[in-house]
Short mmCIF file of C-alpha atoms and ligand atoms in Angstrom, two decimals:
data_model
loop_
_atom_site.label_atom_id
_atom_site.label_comp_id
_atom_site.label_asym_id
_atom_site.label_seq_id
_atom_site.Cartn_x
_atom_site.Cartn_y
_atom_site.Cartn_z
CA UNK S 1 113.14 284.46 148.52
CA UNK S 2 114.36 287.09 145.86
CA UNK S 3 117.91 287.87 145.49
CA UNK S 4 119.10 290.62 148.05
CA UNK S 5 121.69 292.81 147.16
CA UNK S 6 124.07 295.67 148.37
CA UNK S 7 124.86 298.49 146.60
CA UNK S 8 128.27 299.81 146.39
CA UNK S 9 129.12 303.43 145.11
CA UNK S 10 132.44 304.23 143.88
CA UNK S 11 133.69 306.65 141.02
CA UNK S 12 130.30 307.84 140.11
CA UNK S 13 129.66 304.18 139.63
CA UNK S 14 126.80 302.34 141.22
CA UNK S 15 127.93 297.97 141.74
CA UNK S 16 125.32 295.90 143.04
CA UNK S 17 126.70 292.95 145.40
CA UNK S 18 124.60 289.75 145.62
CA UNK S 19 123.91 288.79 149.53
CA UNK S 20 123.89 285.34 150.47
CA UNK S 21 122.83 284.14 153.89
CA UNK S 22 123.86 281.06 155.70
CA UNK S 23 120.98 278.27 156.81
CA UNK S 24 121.58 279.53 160.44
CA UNK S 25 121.34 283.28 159.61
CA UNK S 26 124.88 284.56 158.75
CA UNK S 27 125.09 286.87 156.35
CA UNK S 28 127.68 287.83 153.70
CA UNK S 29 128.59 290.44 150.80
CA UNK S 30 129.33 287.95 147.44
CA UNK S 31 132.72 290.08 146.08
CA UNK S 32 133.28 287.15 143.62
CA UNK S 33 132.35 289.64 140.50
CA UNK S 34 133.90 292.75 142.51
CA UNK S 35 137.06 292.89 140.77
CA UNK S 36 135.82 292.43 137.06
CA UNK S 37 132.86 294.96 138.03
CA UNK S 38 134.62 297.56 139.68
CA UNK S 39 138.67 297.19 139.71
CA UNK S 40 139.41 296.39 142.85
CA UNK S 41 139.85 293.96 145.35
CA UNK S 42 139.27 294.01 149.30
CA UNK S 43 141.80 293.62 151.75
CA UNK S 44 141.37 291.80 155.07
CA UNK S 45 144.62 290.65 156.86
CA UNK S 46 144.37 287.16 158.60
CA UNK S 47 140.61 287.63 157.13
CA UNK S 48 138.99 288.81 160.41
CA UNK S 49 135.68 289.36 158.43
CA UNK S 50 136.27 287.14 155.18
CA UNK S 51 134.49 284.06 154.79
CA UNK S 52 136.61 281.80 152.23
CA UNK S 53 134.32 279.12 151.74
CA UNK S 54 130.40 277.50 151.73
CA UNK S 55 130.59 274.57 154.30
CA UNK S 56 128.25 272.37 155.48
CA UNK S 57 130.49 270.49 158.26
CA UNK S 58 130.30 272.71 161.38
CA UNK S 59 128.80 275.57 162.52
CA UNK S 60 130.25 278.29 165.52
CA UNK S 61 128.48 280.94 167.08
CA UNK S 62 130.71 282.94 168.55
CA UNK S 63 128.52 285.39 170.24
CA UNK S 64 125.82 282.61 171.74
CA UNK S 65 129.16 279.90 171.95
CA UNK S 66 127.23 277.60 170.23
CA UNK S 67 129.40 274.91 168.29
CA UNK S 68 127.72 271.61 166.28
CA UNK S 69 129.05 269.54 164.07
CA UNK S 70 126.67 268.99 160.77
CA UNK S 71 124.01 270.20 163.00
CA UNK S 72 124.29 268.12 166.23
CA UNK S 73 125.32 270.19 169.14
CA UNK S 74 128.49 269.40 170.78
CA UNK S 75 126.64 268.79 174.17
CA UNK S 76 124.80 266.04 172.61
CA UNK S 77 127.97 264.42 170.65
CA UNK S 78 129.82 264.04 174.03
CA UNK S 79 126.83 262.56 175.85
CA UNK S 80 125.56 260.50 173.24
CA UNK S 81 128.97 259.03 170.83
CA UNK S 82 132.71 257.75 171.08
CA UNK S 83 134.88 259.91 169.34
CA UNK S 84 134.63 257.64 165.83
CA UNK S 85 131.00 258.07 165.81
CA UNK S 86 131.28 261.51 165.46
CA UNK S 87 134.29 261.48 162.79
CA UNK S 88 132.51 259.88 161.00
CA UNK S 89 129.70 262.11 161.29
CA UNK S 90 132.30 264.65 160.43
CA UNK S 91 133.32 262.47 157.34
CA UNK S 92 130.13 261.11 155.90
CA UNK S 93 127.39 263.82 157.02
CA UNK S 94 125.20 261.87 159.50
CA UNK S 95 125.69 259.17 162.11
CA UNK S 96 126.90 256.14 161.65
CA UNK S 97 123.93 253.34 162.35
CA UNK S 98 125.37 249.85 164.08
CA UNK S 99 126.94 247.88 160.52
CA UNK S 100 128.43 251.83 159.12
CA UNK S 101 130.44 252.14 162.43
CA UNK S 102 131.76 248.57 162.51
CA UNK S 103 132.87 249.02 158.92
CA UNK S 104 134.36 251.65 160.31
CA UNK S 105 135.92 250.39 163.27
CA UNK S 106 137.60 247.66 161.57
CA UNK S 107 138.52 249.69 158.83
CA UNK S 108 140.62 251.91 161.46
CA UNK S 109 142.29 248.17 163.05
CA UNK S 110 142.64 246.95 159.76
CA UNK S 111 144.67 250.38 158.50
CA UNK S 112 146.40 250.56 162.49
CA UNK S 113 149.86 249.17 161.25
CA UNK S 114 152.91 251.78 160.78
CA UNK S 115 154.90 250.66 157.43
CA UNK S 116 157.74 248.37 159.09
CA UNK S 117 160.16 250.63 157.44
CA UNK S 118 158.71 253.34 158.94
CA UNK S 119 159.27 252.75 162.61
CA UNK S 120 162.94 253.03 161.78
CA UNK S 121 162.50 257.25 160.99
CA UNK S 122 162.08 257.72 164.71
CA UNK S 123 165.84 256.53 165.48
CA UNK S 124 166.40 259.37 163.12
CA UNK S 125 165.37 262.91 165.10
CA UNK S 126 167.31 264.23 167.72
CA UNK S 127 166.41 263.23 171.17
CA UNK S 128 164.71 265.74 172.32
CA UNK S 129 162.42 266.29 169.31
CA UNK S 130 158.98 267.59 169.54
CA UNK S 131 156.62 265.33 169.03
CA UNK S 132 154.56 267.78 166.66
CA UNK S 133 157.75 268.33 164.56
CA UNK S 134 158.70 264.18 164.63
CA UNK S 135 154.33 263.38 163.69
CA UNK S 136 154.28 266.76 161.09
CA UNK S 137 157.81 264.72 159.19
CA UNK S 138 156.29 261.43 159.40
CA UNK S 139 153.17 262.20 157.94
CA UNK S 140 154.70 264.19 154.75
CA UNK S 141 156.86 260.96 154.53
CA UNK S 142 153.45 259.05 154.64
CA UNK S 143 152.60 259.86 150.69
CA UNK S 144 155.77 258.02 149.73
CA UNK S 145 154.25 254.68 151.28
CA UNK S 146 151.03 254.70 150.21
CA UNK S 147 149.64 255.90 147.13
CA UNK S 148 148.51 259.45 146.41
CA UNK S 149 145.00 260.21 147.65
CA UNK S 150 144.22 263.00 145.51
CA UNK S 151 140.86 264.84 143.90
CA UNK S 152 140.88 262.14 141.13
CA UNK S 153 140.61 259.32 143.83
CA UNK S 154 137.79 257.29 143.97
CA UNK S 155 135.48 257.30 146.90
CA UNK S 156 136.51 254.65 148.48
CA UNK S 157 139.72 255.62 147.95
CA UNK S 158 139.17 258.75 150.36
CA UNK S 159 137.36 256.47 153.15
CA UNK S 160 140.16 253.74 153.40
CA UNK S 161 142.79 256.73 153.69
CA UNK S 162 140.94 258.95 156.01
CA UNK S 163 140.58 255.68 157.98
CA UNK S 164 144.24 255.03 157.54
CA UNK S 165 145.79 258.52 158.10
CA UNK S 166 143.32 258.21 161.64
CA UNK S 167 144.54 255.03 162.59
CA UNK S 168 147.95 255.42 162.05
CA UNK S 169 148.94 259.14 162.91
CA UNK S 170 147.19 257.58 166.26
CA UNK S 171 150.24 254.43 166.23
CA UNK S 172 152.68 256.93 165.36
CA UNK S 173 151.89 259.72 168.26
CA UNK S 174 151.99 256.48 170.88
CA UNK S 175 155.37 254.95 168.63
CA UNK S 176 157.26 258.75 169.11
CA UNK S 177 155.95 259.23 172.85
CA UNK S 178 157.29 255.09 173.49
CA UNK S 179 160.52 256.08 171.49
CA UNK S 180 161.23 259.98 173.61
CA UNK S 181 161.26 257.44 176.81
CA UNK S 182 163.56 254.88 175.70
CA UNK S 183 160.59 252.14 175.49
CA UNK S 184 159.91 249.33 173.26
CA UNK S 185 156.65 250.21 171.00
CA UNK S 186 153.52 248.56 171.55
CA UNK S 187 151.89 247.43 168.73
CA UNK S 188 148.03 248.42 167.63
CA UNK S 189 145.71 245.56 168.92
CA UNK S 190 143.04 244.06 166.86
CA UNK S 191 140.54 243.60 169.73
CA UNK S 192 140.76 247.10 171.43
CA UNK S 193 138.54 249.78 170.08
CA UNK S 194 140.01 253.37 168.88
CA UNK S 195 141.03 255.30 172.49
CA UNK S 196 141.81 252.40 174.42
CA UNK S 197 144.07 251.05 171.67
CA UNK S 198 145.51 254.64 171.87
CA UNK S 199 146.35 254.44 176.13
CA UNK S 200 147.60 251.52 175.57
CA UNK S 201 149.69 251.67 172.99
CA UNK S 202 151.00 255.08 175.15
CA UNK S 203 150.97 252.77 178.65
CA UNK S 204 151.34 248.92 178.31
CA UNK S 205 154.99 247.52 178.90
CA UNK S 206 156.21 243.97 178.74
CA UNK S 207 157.29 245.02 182.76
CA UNK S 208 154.05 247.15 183.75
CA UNK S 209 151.14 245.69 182.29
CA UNK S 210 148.93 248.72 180.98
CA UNK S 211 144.84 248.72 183.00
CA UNK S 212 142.35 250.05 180.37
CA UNK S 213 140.16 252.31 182.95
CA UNK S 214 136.75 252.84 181.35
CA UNK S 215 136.68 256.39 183.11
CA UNK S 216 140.07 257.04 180.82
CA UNK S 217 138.59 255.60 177.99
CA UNK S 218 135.53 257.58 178.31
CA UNK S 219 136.67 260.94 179.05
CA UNK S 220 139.33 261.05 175.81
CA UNK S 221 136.48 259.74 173.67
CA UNK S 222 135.18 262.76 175.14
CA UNK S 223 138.44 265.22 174.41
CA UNK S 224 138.41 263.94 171.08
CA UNK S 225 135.06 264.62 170.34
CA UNK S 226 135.30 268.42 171.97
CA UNK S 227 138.37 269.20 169.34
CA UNK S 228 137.58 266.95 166.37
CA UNK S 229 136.67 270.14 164.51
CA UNK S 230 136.11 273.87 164.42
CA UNK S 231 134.71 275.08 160.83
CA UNK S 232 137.84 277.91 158.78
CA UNK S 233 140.63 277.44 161.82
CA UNK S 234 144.27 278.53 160.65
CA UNK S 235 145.07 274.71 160.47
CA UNK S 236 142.19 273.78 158.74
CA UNK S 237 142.57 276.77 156.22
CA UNK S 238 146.19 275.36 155.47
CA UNK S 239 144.29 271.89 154.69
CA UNK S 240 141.94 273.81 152.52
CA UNK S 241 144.69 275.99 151.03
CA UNK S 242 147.53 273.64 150.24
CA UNK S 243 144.48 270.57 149.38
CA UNK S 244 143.30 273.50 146.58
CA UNK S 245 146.78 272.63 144.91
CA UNK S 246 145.58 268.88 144.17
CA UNK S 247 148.07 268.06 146.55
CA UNK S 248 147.94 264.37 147.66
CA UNK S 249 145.87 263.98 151.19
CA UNK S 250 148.77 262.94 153.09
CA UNK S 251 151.55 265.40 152.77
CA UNK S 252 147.91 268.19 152.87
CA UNK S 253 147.59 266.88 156.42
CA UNK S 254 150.62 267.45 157.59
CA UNK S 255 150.70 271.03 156.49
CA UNK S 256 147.80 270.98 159.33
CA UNK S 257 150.08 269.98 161.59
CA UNK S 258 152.56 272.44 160.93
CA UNK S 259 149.83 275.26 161.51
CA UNK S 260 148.14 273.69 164.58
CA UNK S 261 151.40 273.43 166.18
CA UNK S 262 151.95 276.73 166.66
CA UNK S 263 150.92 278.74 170.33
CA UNK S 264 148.36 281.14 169.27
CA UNK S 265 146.51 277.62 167.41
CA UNK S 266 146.79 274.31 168.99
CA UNK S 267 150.11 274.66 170.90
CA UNK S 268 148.08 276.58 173.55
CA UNK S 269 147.49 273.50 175.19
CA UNK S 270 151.11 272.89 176.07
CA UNK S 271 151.61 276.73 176.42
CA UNK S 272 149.11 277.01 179.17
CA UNK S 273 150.16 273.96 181.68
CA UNK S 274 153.90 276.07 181.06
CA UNK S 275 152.12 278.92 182.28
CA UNK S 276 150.38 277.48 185.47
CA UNK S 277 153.26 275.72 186.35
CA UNK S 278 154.99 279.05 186.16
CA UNK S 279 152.56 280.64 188.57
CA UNK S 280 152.56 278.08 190.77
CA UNK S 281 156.61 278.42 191.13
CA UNK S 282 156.42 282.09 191.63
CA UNK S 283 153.99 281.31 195.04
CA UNK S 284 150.53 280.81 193.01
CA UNK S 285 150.72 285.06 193.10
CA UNK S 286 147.85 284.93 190.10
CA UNK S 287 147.28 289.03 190.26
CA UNK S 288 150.97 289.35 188.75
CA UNK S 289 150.34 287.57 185.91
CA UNK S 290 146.83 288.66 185.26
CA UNK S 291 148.62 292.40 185.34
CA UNK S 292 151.47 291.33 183.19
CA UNK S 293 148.78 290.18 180.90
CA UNK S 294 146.92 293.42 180.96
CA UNK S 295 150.35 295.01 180.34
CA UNK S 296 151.34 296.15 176.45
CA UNK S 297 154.67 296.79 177.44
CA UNK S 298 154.89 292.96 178.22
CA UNK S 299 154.81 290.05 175.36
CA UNK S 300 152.96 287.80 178.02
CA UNK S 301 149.44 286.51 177.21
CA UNK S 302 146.89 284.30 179.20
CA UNK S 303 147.45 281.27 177.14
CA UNK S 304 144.28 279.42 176.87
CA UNK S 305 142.31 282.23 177.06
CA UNK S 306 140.78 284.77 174.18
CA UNK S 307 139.53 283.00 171.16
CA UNK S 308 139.45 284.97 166.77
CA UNK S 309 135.58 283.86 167.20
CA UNK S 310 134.26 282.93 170.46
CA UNK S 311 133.18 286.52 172.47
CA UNK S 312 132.03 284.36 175.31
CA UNK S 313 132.80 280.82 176.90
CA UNK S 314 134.21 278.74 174.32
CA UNK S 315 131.24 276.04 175.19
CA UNK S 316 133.99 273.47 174.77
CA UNK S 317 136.35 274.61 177.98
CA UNK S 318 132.84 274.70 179.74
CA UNK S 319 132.54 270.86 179.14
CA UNK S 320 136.19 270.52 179.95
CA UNK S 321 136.56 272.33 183.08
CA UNK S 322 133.30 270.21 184.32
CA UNK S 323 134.84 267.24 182.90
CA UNK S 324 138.18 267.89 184.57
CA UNK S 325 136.99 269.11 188.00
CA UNK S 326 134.73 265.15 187.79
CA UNK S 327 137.35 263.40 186.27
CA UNK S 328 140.35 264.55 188.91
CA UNK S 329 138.08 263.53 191.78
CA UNK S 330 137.23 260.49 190.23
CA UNK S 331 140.96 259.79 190.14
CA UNK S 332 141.67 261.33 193.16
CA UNK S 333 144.46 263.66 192.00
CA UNK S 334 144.64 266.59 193.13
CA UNK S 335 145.98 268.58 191.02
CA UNK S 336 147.68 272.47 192.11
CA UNK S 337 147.47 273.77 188.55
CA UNK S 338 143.75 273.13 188.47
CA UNK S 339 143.27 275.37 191.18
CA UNK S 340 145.33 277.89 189.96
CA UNK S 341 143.57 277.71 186.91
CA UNK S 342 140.42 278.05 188.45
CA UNK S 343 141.44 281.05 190.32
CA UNK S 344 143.29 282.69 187.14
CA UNK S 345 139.59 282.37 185.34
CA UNK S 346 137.78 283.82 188.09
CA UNK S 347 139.80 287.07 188.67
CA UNK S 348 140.12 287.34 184.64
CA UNK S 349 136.13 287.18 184.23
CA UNK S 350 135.71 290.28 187.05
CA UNK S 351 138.26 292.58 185.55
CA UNK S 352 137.72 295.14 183.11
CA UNK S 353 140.39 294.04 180.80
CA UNK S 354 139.22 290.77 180.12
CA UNK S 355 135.46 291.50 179.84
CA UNK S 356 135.93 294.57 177.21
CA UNK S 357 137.84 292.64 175.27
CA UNK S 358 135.69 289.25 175.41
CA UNK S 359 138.46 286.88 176.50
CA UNK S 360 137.17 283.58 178.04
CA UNK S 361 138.66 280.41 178.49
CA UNK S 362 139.08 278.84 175.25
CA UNK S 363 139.03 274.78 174.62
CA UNK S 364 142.62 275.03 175.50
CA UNK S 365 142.24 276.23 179.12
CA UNK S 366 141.76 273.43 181.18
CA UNK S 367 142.44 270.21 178.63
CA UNK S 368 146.11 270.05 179.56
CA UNK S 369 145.36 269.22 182.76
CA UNK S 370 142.98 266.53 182.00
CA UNK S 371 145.74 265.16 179.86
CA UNK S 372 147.97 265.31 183.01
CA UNK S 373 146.05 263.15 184.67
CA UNK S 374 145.95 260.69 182.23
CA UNK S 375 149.72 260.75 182.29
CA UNK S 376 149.89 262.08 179.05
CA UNK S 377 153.40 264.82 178.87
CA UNK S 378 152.84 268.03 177.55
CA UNK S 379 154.58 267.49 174.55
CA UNK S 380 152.15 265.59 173.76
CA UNK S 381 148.99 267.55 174.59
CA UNK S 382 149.12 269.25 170.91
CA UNK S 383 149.68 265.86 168.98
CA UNK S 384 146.27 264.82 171.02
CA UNK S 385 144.78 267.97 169.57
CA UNK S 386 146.18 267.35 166.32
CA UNK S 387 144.58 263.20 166.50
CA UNK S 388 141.24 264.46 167.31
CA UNK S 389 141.42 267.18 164.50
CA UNK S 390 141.78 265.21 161.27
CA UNK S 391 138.18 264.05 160.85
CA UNK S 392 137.80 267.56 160.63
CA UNK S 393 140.69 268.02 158.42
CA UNK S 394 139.87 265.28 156.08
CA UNK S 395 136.05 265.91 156.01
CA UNK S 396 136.98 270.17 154.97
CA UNK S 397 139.51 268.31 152.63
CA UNK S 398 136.70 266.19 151.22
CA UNK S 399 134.37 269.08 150.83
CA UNK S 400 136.99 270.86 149.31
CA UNK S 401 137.63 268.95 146.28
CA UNK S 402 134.32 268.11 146.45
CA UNK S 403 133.22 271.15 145.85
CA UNK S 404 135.63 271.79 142.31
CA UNK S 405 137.15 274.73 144.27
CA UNK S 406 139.26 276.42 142.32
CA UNK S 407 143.18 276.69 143.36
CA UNK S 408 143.66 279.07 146.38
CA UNK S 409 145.02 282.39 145.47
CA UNK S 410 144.25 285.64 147.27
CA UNK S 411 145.45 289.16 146.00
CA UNK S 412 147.22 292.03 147.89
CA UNK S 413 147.67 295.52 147.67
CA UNK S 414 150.47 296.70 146.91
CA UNK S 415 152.85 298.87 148.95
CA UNK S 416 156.41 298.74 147.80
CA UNK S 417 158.70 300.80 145.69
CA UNK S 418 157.88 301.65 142.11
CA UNK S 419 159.95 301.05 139.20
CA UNK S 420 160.07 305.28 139.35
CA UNK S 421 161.42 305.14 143.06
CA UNK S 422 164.76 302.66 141.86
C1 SDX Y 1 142.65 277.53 169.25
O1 SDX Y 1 140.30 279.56 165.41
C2 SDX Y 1 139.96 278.49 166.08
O2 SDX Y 1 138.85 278.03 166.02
C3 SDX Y 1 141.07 277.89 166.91
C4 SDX Y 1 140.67 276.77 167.87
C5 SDX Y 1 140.28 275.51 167.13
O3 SDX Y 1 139.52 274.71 167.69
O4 SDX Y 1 140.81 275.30 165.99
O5 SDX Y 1 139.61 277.20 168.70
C6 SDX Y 1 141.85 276.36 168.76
O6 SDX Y 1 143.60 277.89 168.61
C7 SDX Y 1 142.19 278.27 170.47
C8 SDX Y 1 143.08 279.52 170.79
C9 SDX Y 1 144.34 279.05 171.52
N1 SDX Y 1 145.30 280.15 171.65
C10 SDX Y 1 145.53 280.74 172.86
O7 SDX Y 1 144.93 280.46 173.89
C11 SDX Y 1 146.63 281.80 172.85
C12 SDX Y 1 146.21 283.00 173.70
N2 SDX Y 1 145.11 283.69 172.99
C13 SDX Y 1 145.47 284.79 172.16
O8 SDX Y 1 146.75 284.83 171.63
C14 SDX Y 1 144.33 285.28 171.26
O9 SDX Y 1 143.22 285.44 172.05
C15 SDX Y 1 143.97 284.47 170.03
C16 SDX Y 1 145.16 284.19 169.18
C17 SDX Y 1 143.33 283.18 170.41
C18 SDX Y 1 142.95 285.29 169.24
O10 SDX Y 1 143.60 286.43 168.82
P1 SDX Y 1 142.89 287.58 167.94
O11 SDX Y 1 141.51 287.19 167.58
O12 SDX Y 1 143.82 287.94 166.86
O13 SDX Y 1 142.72 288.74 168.97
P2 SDX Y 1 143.81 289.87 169.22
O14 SDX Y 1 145.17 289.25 169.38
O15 SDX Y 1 143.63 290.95 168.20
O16 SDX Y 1 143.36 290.41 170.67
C19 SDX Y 1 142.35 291.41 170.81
C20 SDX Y 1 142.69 292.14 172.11
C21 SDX Y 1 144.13 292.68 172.12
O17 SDX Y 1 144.16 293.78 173.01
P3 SDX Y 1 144.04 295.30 172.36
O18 SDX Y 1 145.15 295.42 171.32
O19 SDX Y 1 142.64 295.38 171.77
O20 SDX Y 1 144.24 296.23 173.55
O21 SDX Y 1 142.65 291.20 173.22
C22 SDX Y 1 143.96 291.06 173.77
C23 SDX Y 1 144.93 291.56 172.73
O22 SDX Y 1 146.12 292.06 173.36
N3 SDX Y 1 144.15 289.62 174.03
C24 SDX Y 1 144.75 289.11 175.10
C25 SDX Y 1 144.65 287.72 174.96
N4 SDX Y 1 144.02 287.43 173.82
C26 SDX Y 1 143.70 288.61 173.24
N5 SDX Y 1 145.35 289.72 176.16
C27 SDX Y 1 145.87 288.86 177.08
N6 SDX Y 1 145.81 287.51 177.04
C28 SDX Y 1 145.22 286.92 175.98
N7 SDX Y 1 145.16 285.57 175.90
#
């Protein structure tokens, strides 16, 4: 196909703009000559309409909610893989056949072990801490432990740390959960694979032996797999932005951290059981808060719902809630903030406010409760969100350097005083 272009007119001047146009039909204006052809820059705060990079991990469409990861629809990931199947899809491109995903596998056991010296930071933070804050720390501390994983590292380099950084952020989150109750640790085991190692390094006790239920098991391979990754997200453009620097994979990660953890990103999980358990307080009355939500006088938002590119049902809370309403009965929990949840989405989808404005559950809606169940707290629903999410930070990471990109550096316009004004 010949090169389409766009013309821009400005000063008399006539610029032609290349077009390029994703493999599934996006299309975009190519500005990288714009400045040297024409002066000026574009502006775009928090880049609403700016795509920063090529990618070939995972694709969104936010009008159709379709999400799949290097092609493979989400609906078939869940169905079909455990949640290190598809990182390493995520990692590596394709599917791992039988001999790639025990490499794999034993790659993660063999790189499950927190540095001794390590487990000593946690008597450290305040009690108290948040677990994001206490995983964000201990990750940064990570690069002074292990060697730098940085663009000049080889390849195999990259897997054994991206295995490593998995496996380990994965001891730590169950090491500061053990630690917040007063518990002795429980160590990684050899012979468990990826999530059950995980519940039971969260639930075993030398008192209270820990039960590996395969319905657990399944449904946070499941989780995992739903948040594992979501193409340019703020977190995963701080992996992309601070990785541009050449700065080592580690201490890039947890600059991830630091952006998921916030309440408009990944600390809506936390934000929204707060906010059910709120409504349930104040007598389940969900019309109040659906009208204080409506209301720009007030600061409060429906957390969990609305989503920067999904303008229908985030196709990942419509696995969840199915998975949640299944997995509750399965357990037989029955659980109030479900219910208020479910009414909360109901009245939200019939009123005006919600459907001009395109606000749907997003993948935070309805996992917190899911982690309830599992007896997860809700400090620690983000740190879940954060373990399924570095596949995806790693593999942009990977691409990233992969790619030569040059050193992230946007422009602005300027608005201040001049040296005339002072
Ligand atoms: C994640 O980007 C990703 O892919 C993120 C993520 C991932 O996998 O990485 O999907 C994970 O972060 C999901 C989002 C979790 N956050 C929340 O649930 C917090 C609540 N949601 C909102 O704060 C909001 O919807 C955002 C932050 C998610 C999106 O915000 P935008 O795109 O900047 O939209 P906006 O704030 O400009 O809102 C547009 C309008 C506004 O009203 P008007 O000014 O047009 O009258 O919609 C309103 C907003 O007031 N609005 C809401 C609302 N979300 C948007 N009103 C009430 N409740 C809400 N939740």
């Amino acid at each position: 196909m010949s090169q389409e272009y766009a013309k821009l007119v400005y000063n008399g001047k006539e610029v032609e703009l290349p077009l390029v146009r994703g493999t599934m039909g996006e299309v975009a204006l190519d500005i990288s000559h714009l400045r040297k052809e024409t002066g000026m820059v574009t502006i775009d705060p928090s880049f609403m309409n700016t795509a920063s990079c090529y990618s070939k991990i995972t694709f969104i469409d936010g009008e159709k909610g379709i999400l799949c990861y290097r092609g493979i629809p989400i609906e078939k990931l869940v169905e079909n893989t455990r949640f290190i199947e598809t990182a390493y899809l995520l990692l590596h491109g394709k599917l791992p056949n039988v001999e790639q995903s025990d490499k794999f596998s034993n790659l993660l056991t063999e790189n499950s072990l927190l540095h001794e010296d390590m487990r000593h930071f946690f008597d450290r933070f305040p009690r108290g801490s948040h677990p994001m804050s206490i995983m964000g720390t201990m990750q940064n501390a990570f690069s002074t432990f292990y060697s730098n994983v940085d663009s000049l590292s080889l390849k195999e380099a990259i897997d054994i740390s991206a295995a490593r950084i998995m496996s380990t952020f994965r001891t730590m989150a169950a090491f500061a959960y053990k630690r917040s109750i007063g518990e002795p640790v429980v160590y990684p085991r050899h012979d468990l694979p990826f999530c059950a190692n995980f519940l039971n390094m969260m639930f075993d006790s030398p008192v209270r032996p820990y039960e590996i239920n395969p319905n657990v098991v399944k449904i946070l391979n499941s989780l995992l797999i739903l948040h594992a990754d979501h193409e340019q997200n703020c977190s995963t453009t701080a992996v992309r932005t601070v990785g541009s620097a050449q700065v080592n994979l580690y201490s890039t990660i947890s600059a991830g951290i630091a952006a998921l953890s916030g309440p408009l990103h990944g600390g809506a999980n936390q934000a929204v059981i707060e906010m059910l358990q709120r409504i349930v307080r104040d007598g389940g009355n969900v019309k109040k808060y659906i009208d204080r939500a409506k209301d720009k006088n007030s600061s409060f938002r429906l957390m969990g719902f609305g989503h920067r590119v999904y303008k229908t049902y985030d196709p990942r809370a419509r696995l969840i809630k199915k998975q949640c309403d299944d997995f509750l009965k399965q357990m037989s929990i029955n659980d109030p903030l479900l219910d208020v949840a479910m009414q909360l989405e109901e009245t939200a989808l019939n009123d005006n406010y919600f459907i001009e404005r395109n606000l749907y559950p997003n993948v935070d809606f309805y996992s917190g409760i899911i982690y309830r169940a599992m007896g997860i707290p809700e400090n620690m629903f983000t740190v879940m969100f954060a373990l399924a999410r570095l596949p995806g930070w790693i593999a942009h990471w990977k691409e990233m350097i992969g790619s030569k990109t040059k050193i992230t550096r946007p422009r602005q316009i300027y608005i201040g005083k001049t040296p005339k004004q002072n």
